[in-house]
C-alpha cells in the first residue's frame, strides 16, 4: 500500500502543477491561440504523467498485491478529474482533428494544438522518468530495471492491433460527439466510464491508448515492434476510428463533403394541409358561383 500512496501523491502533485499552469496562462496570456496552446500543453502533460504511472501499476502492481480493479478505479478517477479540469483542452490529436473537420478550429490553430500536445506528452514522459529515477518505492525500483529493456504494448498482429485501436477510438469519439454539448455533470462520468471500459477490454491486445500523442510518449521507444507497426496501430488506427465515428454520427465529414452521405435531409418548410384544403374549397365555390351567374355556360 505504501507504493500506492506514493503514486496517489504523485497524481495530486502533477494535477496541482498543471492547474497552476492553466491558471497562470489564463492570467498572463490573452484568451487566444497562446492561451489555448498553454492549456493543451498542461492537459497533455497531466494525462501522460498519470497514464504512465497507471501503466506501471498495472504491469508491476500484481507483484505488490495491487489488482487490476485498483488500477481501473484509479483510471476512472484520473480521467474524470482530467476531463473536469481540462478547461477545453483536448489533449488528444484525434479530438483536435475532429474539431478541425467540424469547422470548429482552423488549420493553423489545429497544427499548433497538435504540436502543443506532443510537447506536453514529451514533458510528461520526462517528468515521470525523473520521478521514477528517485526510486521512492520498490515498484519504481523494478520499473527502472525494466525501463531499459521495455517491450512493445502490441501483443497481436499489427493489422489486428490497428483494428482494436480503431474500434476503441470509434466508440470513444461516438460517445464524445453525443455528450460534448451536455453539462459537465453528465459528460465527465460518461467519458470516464467509456475510457475505463475500453481500457479494460483492449489492454491485453494493444494497451488501449487510442491517443497518438500518449502512445508515442509511452511505447514508441520500446523494442519488439517497428516504427511502421507503431504508426499503423497507434496513429492510423485511432484516426480511422475517429473518421468512422464522425461519418456515422454526422452522415458526412463537413470539411470534405457538404452533402449528407448517409441520412436523408427533411425539408424545413412544411405546407399546411388545412390551408390547402380551404383554398381548394374556396376555388370550387367560386367556380360554382360563376356557373350560376353565367347561364350561357350551362347551355
mmCIF file of C-alpha atoms in Angstrom:
data_model
loop_
_atom_site.group_PDB
_atom_site.id
_atom_site.type_symbol
_atom_site.label_atom_id
_atom_site.label_comp_id
_atom_site.label_asym_id
_atom_site.label_seq_id
_atom_site.Cartn_x
_atom_site.Cartn_y
_atom_site.Cartn_z
ATOM 1 C CA UNK A 1 0.000 0.000 0.000
ATOM 2 C CA UNK A 2 2.947 2.350 0.517
ATOM 3 C CA UNK A 3 3.642 2.307 -3.216
ATOM 4 C CA UNK A 4 0.008 3.108 -3.982
ATOM 5 C CA UNK A 5 0.041 6.050 -1.561
ATOM 6 C CA UNK A 6 3.166 7.460 -3.215
ATOM 7 C CA UNK A 7 1.504 7.148 -6.639
ATOM 8 C CA UNK A 8 -1.602 8.962 -5.393
ATOM 9 C CA UNK A 9 0.575 11.776 -4.023
ATOM 10 C CA UNK A 10 2.300 11.967 -7.423
ATOM 11 C CA UNK A 11 -1.102 12.286 -9.145
ATOM 12 C CA UNK A 12 -2.077 15.178 -6.878
ATOM 13 C CA UNK A 13 1.272 16.948 -7.344
ATOM 14 C CA UNK A 14 1.018 16.721 -11.142
ATOM 15 C CA UNK A 15 -2.600 17.898 -11.016
ATOM 16 C CA UNK A 16 -1.634 20.877 -8.831
ATOM 17 C CA UNK A 17 1.274 21.805 -11.109
ATOM 18 C CA UNK A 18 -0.844 21.610 -14.284
ATOM 19 C CA UNK A 19 -3.724 23.506 -12.674
ATOM 20 C CA UNK A 20 -1.294 26.242 -11.628
ATOM 21 C CA UNK A 21 -0.012 26.393 -15.219
ATOM 22 C CA UNK A 22 -3.583 26.716 -16.530
ATOM 23 C CA UNK A 23 -4.441 29.495 -14.095
ATOM 24 C CA UNK A 24 -1.176 31.314 -14.754
ATOM 25 C CA UNK A 25 -1.647 31.156 -18.520
ATOM 26 C CA UNK A 26 -5.214 32.393 -18.153
ATOM 27 C CA UNK A 27 -3.984 35.382 -16.160
ATOM 28 C CA UNK A 28 -0.915 36.290 -18.196
ATOM 29 C CA UNK A 29 -1.895 35.295 -21.741
ATOM 30 C CA UNK A 30 -4.667 36.729 -23.862
ATOM 31 C CA UNK A 31 -7.634 34.389 -24.465
ATOM 32 C CA UNK A 32 -6.411 33.437 -27.915
ATOM 33 C CA UNK A 33 -4.105 30.942 -29.547
ATOM 34 C CA UNK A 34 -1.286 31.205 -26.980
ATOM 35 C CA UNK A 35 -3.648 30.632 -24.076
ATOM 36 C CA UNK A 36 -5.176 27.649 -25.858
ATOM 37 C CA UNK A 37 -1.728 26.158 -26.516
ATOM 38 C CA UNK A 38 -0.749 26.518 -22.856
ATOM 39 C CA UNK A 39 -3.927 24.729 -21.805
ATOM 40 C CA UNK A 40 -3.291 21.921 -24.317
ATOM 41 C CA UNK A 41 0.287 21.534 -23.109
ATOM 42 C CA UNK A 42 -0.838 21.328 -19.474
ATOM 43 C CA UNK A 43 -3.603 18.840 -20.281
ATOM 44 C CA UNK A 44 -1.292 16.546 -22.258
ATOM 45 C CA UNK A 45 1.379 16.690 -19.549
ATOM 46 C CA UNK A 46 -1.161 15.799 -16.862
ATOM 47 C CA UNK A 47 -2.720 12.967 -18.871
ATOM 48 C CA UNK A 48 0.597 11.446 -19.970
ATOM 49 C CA UNK A 49 2.163 11.501 -16.495
ATOM 50 C CA UNK A 50 -0.880 9.929 -14.898
ATOM 51 C CA UNK A 51 -1.237 7.230 -17.549
ATOM 52 C CA UNK A 52 2.450 6.276 -17.382
ATOM 53 C CA UNK A 53 2.205 5.827 -13.614
ATOM 54 C CA UNK A 54 -1.002 3.800 -14.016
ATOM 55 C CA UNK A 55 0.648 1.609 -16.630
ATOM 56 C CA UNK A 56 3.494 0.956 -14.215
ATOM 57 C CA UNK A 57 0.979 -0.041 -11.511
ATOM 58 C CA UNK A 58 -0.849 -2.296 -13.957
ATOM 59 C CA UNK A 59 2.320 -4.131 -15.014
ATOM 60 C CA UNK A 60 4.186 -4.323 -11.698
ATOM 61 C CA UNK A 61 1.365 -3.810 -9.212
ATOM 62 C CA UNK A 62 0.347 -7.509 -9.017
ATOM 63 C CA UNK A 63 3.769 -8.274 -7.514
ATOM 64 C CA UNK A 64 2.866 -5.899 -4.674
ATOM 65 C CA UNK A 65 -0.701 -7.156 -4.301
ATOM 66 C CA UNK A 66 -2.380 -4.451 -6.410
ATOM 67 C CA UNK A 67 -5.062 -5.973 -8.630
ATOM 68 C CA UNK A 68 -6.456 -4.608 -11.915
ATOM 69 C CA UNK A 69 -9.567 -3.389 -10.073
ATOM 70 C CA UNK A 70 -7.467 -0.845 -8.148
ATOM 71 C CA UNK A 71 -5.768 0.399 -11.323
ATOM 72 C CA UNK A 72 -9.078 0.691 -13.219
ATOM 73 C CA UNK A 73 -10.614 2.621 -10.315
ATOM 74 C CA UNK A 74 -7.663 4.993 -10.369
ATOM 75 C CA UNK A 75 -8.014 5.315 -14.151
ATOM 76 C CA UNK A 76 -11.680 6.270 -13.803
ATOM 77 C CA UNK A 77 -10.846 8.914 -11.189
ATOM 78 C CA UNK A 78 -7.842 10.168 -13.160
ATOM 79 C CA UNK A 79 -9.774 10.639 -16.389
ATOM 80 C CA UNK A 80 -12.764 12.151 -14.563
ATOM 81 C CA UNK A 81 -10.515 14.749 -12.918
ATOM 82 C CA UNK A 82 -8.694 15.347 -16.219
ATOM 83 C CA UNK A 83 -11.966 15.963 -18.090
ATOM 84 C CA UNK A 84 -13.315 18.221 -15.356
ATOM 85 C CA UNK A 85 -10.134 20.327 -15.188
ATOM 86 C CA UNK A 86 -9.220 20.307 -18.884
ATOM 87 C CA UNK A 87 -10.647 23.812 -19.458
ATOM 88 C CA UNK A 88 -11.492 22.964 -23.063
ATOM 89 C CA UNK A 89 -8.225 21.172 -23.865
ATOM 90 C CA UNK A 90 -8.463 18.055 -25.998
ATOM 91 C CA UNK A 91 -5.069 16.542 -25.036
ATOM 92 C CA UNK A 92 -5.676 14.098 -27.886
ATOM 93 C CA UNK A 93 -4.684 14.686 -31.532
ATOM 94 C CA UNK A 94 -7.711 12.827 -32.919
ATOM 95 C CA UNK A 95 -10.067 15.061 -30.915
ATOM 96 C CA UNK A 96 -8.335 18.168 -32.297
ATOM 97 C CA UNK A 97 -8.573 16.782 -35.835
ATOM 98 C CA UNK A 98 -12.258 16.082 -35.241
ATOM 99 C CA UNK A 99 -12.772 19.732 -34.267
ATOM 100 C CA UNK A 100 -10.973 20.758 -37.456
ATOM 101 C CA UNK A 101 -13.211 18.536 -39.597
ATOM 102 C CA UNK A 102 -16.288 20.041 -37.905
ATOM 103 C CA UNK A 103 -15.152 23.610 -38.762
ATOM 104 C CA UNK A 104 -14.698 24.318 -35.030
ATOM 105 C CA UNK A 105 -10.987 25.090 -35.407
ATOM 106 C CA UNK A 106 -8.850 26.473 -38.232
ATOM 107 C CA UNK A 107 -5.871 24.712 -39.833
ATOM 108 C CA UNK A 108 -3.192 26.898 -38.184
ATOM 109 C CA UNK A 109 -4.707 26.505 -34.712
ATOM 110 C CA UNK A 110 -5.104 22.748 -35.246
ATOM 111 C CA UNK A 111 -1.440 22.275 -36.199
ATOM 112 C CA UNK A 112 -0.393 24.389 -33.204
ATOM 113 C CA UNK A 113 -2.564 22.259 -30.900
ATOM 114 C CA UNK A 114 -1.039 19.049 -32.231
ATOM 115 C CA UNK A 115 2.462 20.374 -31.578
ATOM 116 C CA UNK A 116 1.493 21.503 -28.074
ATOM 117 C CA UNK A 117 0.028 18.061 -27.330
ATOM 118 C CA UNK A 118 3.187 16.307 -28.491
ATOM 119 C CA UNK A 119 5.374 18.651 -26.426
ATOM 120 C CA UNK A 120 3.140 18.169 -23.383
ATOM 121 C CA UNK A 121 3.261 14.380 -23.739
ATOM 122 C CA UNK A 122 7.061 14.538 -24.053
ATOM 123 C CA UNK A 123 7.325 16.675 -20.922
ATOM 124 C CA UNK A 124 5.025 14.264 -19.096
ATOM 125 C CA UNK A 125 7.258 11.359 -20.104
ATOM 126 C CA UNK A 126 10.404 13.205 -18.947
ATOM 127 C CA UNK A 127 8.790 14.231 -15.632
ATOM 128 C CA UNK A 128 7.624 10.688 -14.897
ATOM 129 C CA UNK A 129 11.036 9.233 -15.776
ATOM 130 C CA UNK A 130 12.668 11.703 -13.366
ATOM 131 C CA UNK A 131 10.168 10.764 -10.664
ATOM 132 C CA UNK A 132 10.858 7.043 -11.206
ATOM 133 C CA UNK A 133 14.611 7.627 -11.010
ATOM 134 C CA UNK A 134 14.222 8.683 -7.370
ATOM 135 C CA UNK A 135 13.084 5.093 -6.591
ATOM 136 C CA UNK A 136 10.731 6.163 -3.813
ATOM 137 C CA UNK A 137 9.122 2.711 -3.721
ATOM 138 C CA UNK A 138 10.010 -0.868 -4.582
ATOM 139 C CA UNK A 139 7.743 -0.614 -7.621
ATOM 140 C CA UNK A 140 9.775 2.264 -9.032
ATOM 141 C CA UNK A 141 12.992 0.339 -8.448
ATOM 142 C CA UNK A 142 11.637 -2.564 -10.505
ATOM 143 C CA UNK A 143 10.368 -0.131 -13.150
ATOM 144 C CA UNK A 144 13.822 1.404 -13.526
ATOM 145 C CA UNK A 145 15.328 -2.043 -14.001
ATOM 146 C CA UNK A 146 12.752 -2.860 -16.668
ATOM 147 C CA UNK A 147 12.655 0.514 -18.443
ATOM 148 C CA UNK A 148 15.971 -0.021 -20.221
ATOM 149 C CA UNK A 149 14.510 -3.072 -21.980
ATOM 150 C CA UNK A 150 10.803 -2.237 -22.145
ATOM 151 C CA UNK A 151 8.711 -4.327 -24.519
ATOM 152 C CA UNK A 152 6.129 -3.187 -27.035
ATOM 153 C CA UNK A 153 2.488 -2.895 -25.993
ATOM 154 C CA UNK A 154 1.383 -4.563 -29.238
ATOM 155 C CA UNK A 155 0.656 -8.175 -28.268
ATOM 156 C CA UNK A 156 -1.027 -9.130 -31.520
ATOM 157 C CA UNK A 157 -0.508 -8.647 -35.251
ATOM 158 C CA UNK A 158 -0.208 -5.022 -36.439
ATOM 159 C CA UNK A 159 -3.368 -5.310 -38.565
ATOM 160 C CA UNK A 160 -5.440 -6.638 -35.681
ATOM 161 C CA UNK A 161 -3.848 -4.107 -33.339
ATOM 162 C CA UNK A 162 -4.812 -1.261 -35.666
ATOM 163 C CA UNK A 163 -8.355 -2.643 -35.778
ATOM 164 C CA UNK A 164 -8.520 -2.748 -31.971
ATOM 165 C CA UNK A 165 -7.277 0.830 -31.624
ATOM 166 C CA UNK A 166 -9.673 1.943 -34.368
ATOM 167 C CA UNK A 167 -12.598 0.300 -32.564
ATOM 168 C CA UNK A 168 -11.650 1.970 -29.257
ATOM 169 C CA UNK A 169 -11.311 5.344 -30.976
ATOM 170 C CA UNK A 170 -14.612 4.800 -32.812
ATOM 171 C CA UNK A 171 -16.624 4.174 -29.635
ATOM 172 C CA UNK A 172 -14.848 6.938 -27.708
ATOM 173 C CA UNK A 173 -15.486 9.561 -30.384
ATOM 174 C CA UNK A 174 -19.055 8.394 -30.901
ATOM 175 C CA UNK A 175 -19.761 8.920 -27.185
ATOM 176 C CA UNK A 176 -17.837 12.207 -27.231
ATOM 177 C CA UNK A 177 -19.914 13.535 -30.131
ATOM 178 C CA UNK A 178 -23.086 12.561 -28.300
ATOM 179 C CA UNK A 179 -22.253 14.207 -24.959
ATOM 180 C CA UNK A 180 -19.989 17.115 -25.928
ATOM 181 C CA UNK A 181 -22.856 19.614 -25.641
ATOM 182 C CA UNK A 182 -24.093 18.100 -22.369
ATOM 183 C CA UNK A 183 -23.438 19.644 -18.932
ATOM 184 C CA UNK A 184 -20.191 18.651 -17.247
ATOM 185 C CA UNK A 185 -22.073 16.731 -14.560
ATOM 186 C CA UNK A 186 -23.187 14.292 -17.278
ATOM 187 C CA UNK A 187 -20.220 14.498 -19.625
ATOM 188 C CA UNK A 188 -17.459 13.773 -17.103
ATOM 189 C CA UNK A 189 -18.700 10.414 -15.705
ATOM 190 C CA UNK A 190 -19.856 9.148 -19.113
ATOM 191 C CA UNK A 191 -16.460 9.745 -20.736
ATOM 192 C CA UNK A 192 -14.608 8.358 -17.707
ATOM 193 C CA UNK A 193 -16.692 5.163 -17.748
ATOM 194 C CA UNK A 194 -16.176 4.822 -21.514
ATOM 195 C CA UNK A 195 -12.384 5.153 -21.266
ATOM 196 C CA UNK A 196 -12.213 2.758 -18.314
ATOM 197 C CA UNK A 197 -14.292 0.110 -20.089
ATOM 198 C CA UNK A 198 -12.347 0.369 -23.357
ATOM 199 C CA UNK A 199 -9.055 0.161 -21.465
ATOM 200 C CA UNK A 200 -10.217 -2.947 -19.613
ATOM 201 C CA UNK A 201 -11.249 -4.643 -22.862
ATOM 202 C CA UNK A 202 -8.358 -3.674 -25.142
ATOM 203 C CA UNK A 203 -5.332 -3.547 -22.816
ATOM 204 C CA UNK A 204 -4.285 -7.189 -23.439
ATOM 205 C CA UNK A 205 -4.038 -6.515 -27.196
ATOM 206 C CA UNK A 206 -2.565 -3.017 -27.595
ATOM 207 C CA UNK A 207 -2.562 -1.261 -24.241
ATOM 208 C CA UNK A 208 -5.703 0.677 -25.244
ATOM 209 C CA UNK A 209 -4.171 4.107 -25.839
ATOM 210 C CA UNK A 210 -6.376 5.425 -28.726
ATOM 211 C CA UNK A 211 -4.434 8.671 -28.309
ATOM 212 C CA UNK A 212 -1.477 9.089 -30.710
ATOM 213 C CA UNK A 213 0.426 11.572 -28.531
ATOM 214 C CA UNK A 214 0.049 9.415 -25.419
ATOM 215 C CA UNK A 215 1.042 6.244 -27.296
ATOM 216 C CA UNK A 216 4.094 7.957 -28.816
ATOM 217 C CA UNK A 217 5.399 9.005 -25.411
ATOM 218 C CA UNK A 218 4.544 5.691 -23.740
ATOM 219 C CA UNK A 219 5.581 2.890 -26.050
ATOM 220 C CA UNK A 220 7.333 4.101 -29.229
ATOM 221 C CA UNK A 221 10.771 3.803 -27.603
ATOM 222 C CA UNK A 222 10.200 0.175 -26.574
ATOM 223 C CA UNK A 223 11.608 -2.714 -28.570
ATOM 224 C CA UNK A 224 9.579 -5.507 -30.138
ATOM 225 C CA UNK A 225 7.769 -3.596 -32.905
ATOM 226 C CA UNK A 226 8.950 -1.485 -35.812
ATOM 227 C CA UNK A 227 8.191 2.187 -36.309
ATOM 228 C CA UNK A 228 5.881 1.239 -39.171
ATOM 229 C CA UNK A 229 3.890 -1.042 -36.851
ATOM 230 C CA UNK A 230 3.618 1.695 -34.219
ATOM 231 C CA UNK A 231 2.382 4.231 -36.768
ATOM 232 C CA UNK A 232 -0.132 1.769 -38.207
ATOM 233 C CA UNK A 233 -1.551 0.769 -34.810
ATOM 234 C CA UNK A 234 -1.366 3.958 -32.742
ATOM 235 C CA UNK A 235 -1.708 6.696 -35.368
ATOM 236 C CA UNK A 236 -3.644 5.335 -38.338
ATOM 237 C CA UNK A 237 -5.908 3.127 -36.219
ATOM 238 C CA UNK A 238 -7.292 5.912 -33.949
ATOM 239 C CA UNK A 239 -7.546 8.286 -36.924
ATOM 240 C CA UNK A 240 -9.636 5.776 -38.897
ATOM 241 C CA UNK A 241 -11.864 5.173 -35.869
ATOM 242 C CA UNK A 242 -12.451 8.903 -35.432
ATOM 243 C CA UNK A 243 -13.369 9.356 -39.109
ATOM 244 C CA UNK A 244 -15.785 6.408 -38.963
ATOM 245 C CA UNK A 245 -17.460 7.774 -35.823
ATOM 246 C CA UNK A 246 -17.796 11.254 -37.333
ATOM 247 C CA UNK A 247 -19.230 9.857 -40.563
ATOM 248 C CA UNK A 248 -21.751 7.688 -38.715
ATOM 249 C CA UNK A 249 -22.824 10.477 -36.349
ATOM 250 C CA UNK A 250 -22.963 13.358 -38.839
ATOM 251 C CA UNK A 251 -23.737 11.442 -42.001
ATOM 252 C CA UNK A 252 -20.811 13.231 -43.644
ATOM 253 C CA UNK A 253 -17.461 14.847 -42.886
ATOM 254 C CA UNK A 254 -18.233 18.594 -43.060
ATOM 255 C CA UNK A 255 -14.725 19.661 -44.037
ATOM 256 C CA UNK A 256 -14.813 17.375 -47.115
ATOM 257 C CA UNK A 257 -18.487 16.876 -48.015
ATOM 258 C CA UNK A 258 -21.365 19.332 -47.902
ATOM 259 C CA UNK A 259 -23.971 16.728 -48.799
ATOM 260 C CA UNK A 260 -25.193 14.229 -46.223
ATOM 261 C CA UNK A 261 -23.967 10.848 -47.442
ATOM 262 C CA UNK A 262 -25.906 8.572 -45.081
ATOM 263 C CA UNK A 263 -29.087 10.267 -43.944
ATOM 264 C CA UNK A 264 -31.776 11.987 -45.986
ATOM 265 C CA UNK A 265 -32.456 15.578 -45.043
ATOM 266 C CA UNK A 266 -36.049 16.579 -44.430
ATOM 267 C CA UNK A 267 -37.324 19.897 -45.698
ATOM 268 C CA UNK A 268 -37.528 22.612 -43.087
ATOM 269 C CA UNK A 269 -40.728 24.016 -44.603
ATOM 270 C CA UNK A 270 -43.977 22.062 -44.475
ATOM 271 C CA UNK A 271 -47.075 23.079 -46.400
ATOM 272 C CA UNK A 272 -50.067 23.254 -44.045
ATOM 273 C CA UNK A 273 -52.614 20.740 -45.304
ATOM 274 C CA UNK A 274 -55.540 22.551 -43.729
ATOM 275 C CA UNK A 275 -54.827 25.749 -45.640
ATOM 276 C CA UNK A 276 -54.530 23.876 -48.940
ATOM 277 C CA UNK A 277 -57.903 22.212 -48.329
ATOM 278 C CA UNK A 278 -59.558 25.524 -47.554
ATOM 279 C CA UNK A 279 -58.063 27.047 -50.687
ATOM 280 C CA UNK A 280 -59.359 24.202 -52.863
ATOM 281 C CA UNK A 281 -62.849 24.526 -51.314
ATOM 282 C CA UNK A 282 -62.783 28.261 -51.990
ATOM 283 C CA UNK A 283 -61.877 27.689 -55.652
ATOM 284 C CA UNK A 284 -64.746 25.174 -56.089
ATOM 285 C CA UNK A 285 -67.247 27.586 -54.526
ATOM 286 C CA UNK A 286 -66.017 30.388 -56.758
ATOM 287 C CA UNK A 287 -66.463 28.198 -59.854
ATOM 288 C CA UNK A 288 -69.995 27.296 -58.723
ATOM 289 C CA UNK A 289 -70.923 30.925 -58.338
ATOM 290 C CA UNK A 290 -69.571 31.737 -61.816
ATOM 291 C CA UNK A 291 -71.572 28.907 -63.389
ATOM 292 C CA UNK A 292 -74.775 30.108 -61.701
ATOM 293 C CA UNK A 293 -74.236 33.716 -62.765
ATOM 294 C CA UNK A 294 -73.494 32.698 -66.385
ATOM 295 C CA UNK A 295 -76.440 30.639 -67.824
ATOM 296 C CA UNK A 296 -74.834 30.505 -71.290
ATOM 297 C CA UNK A 297 -72.069 28.355 -69.996
ATOM 298 C CA UNK A 298 -74.594 25.683 -68.979
ATOM 299 C CA UNK A 299 -76.101 25.545 -72.457
#
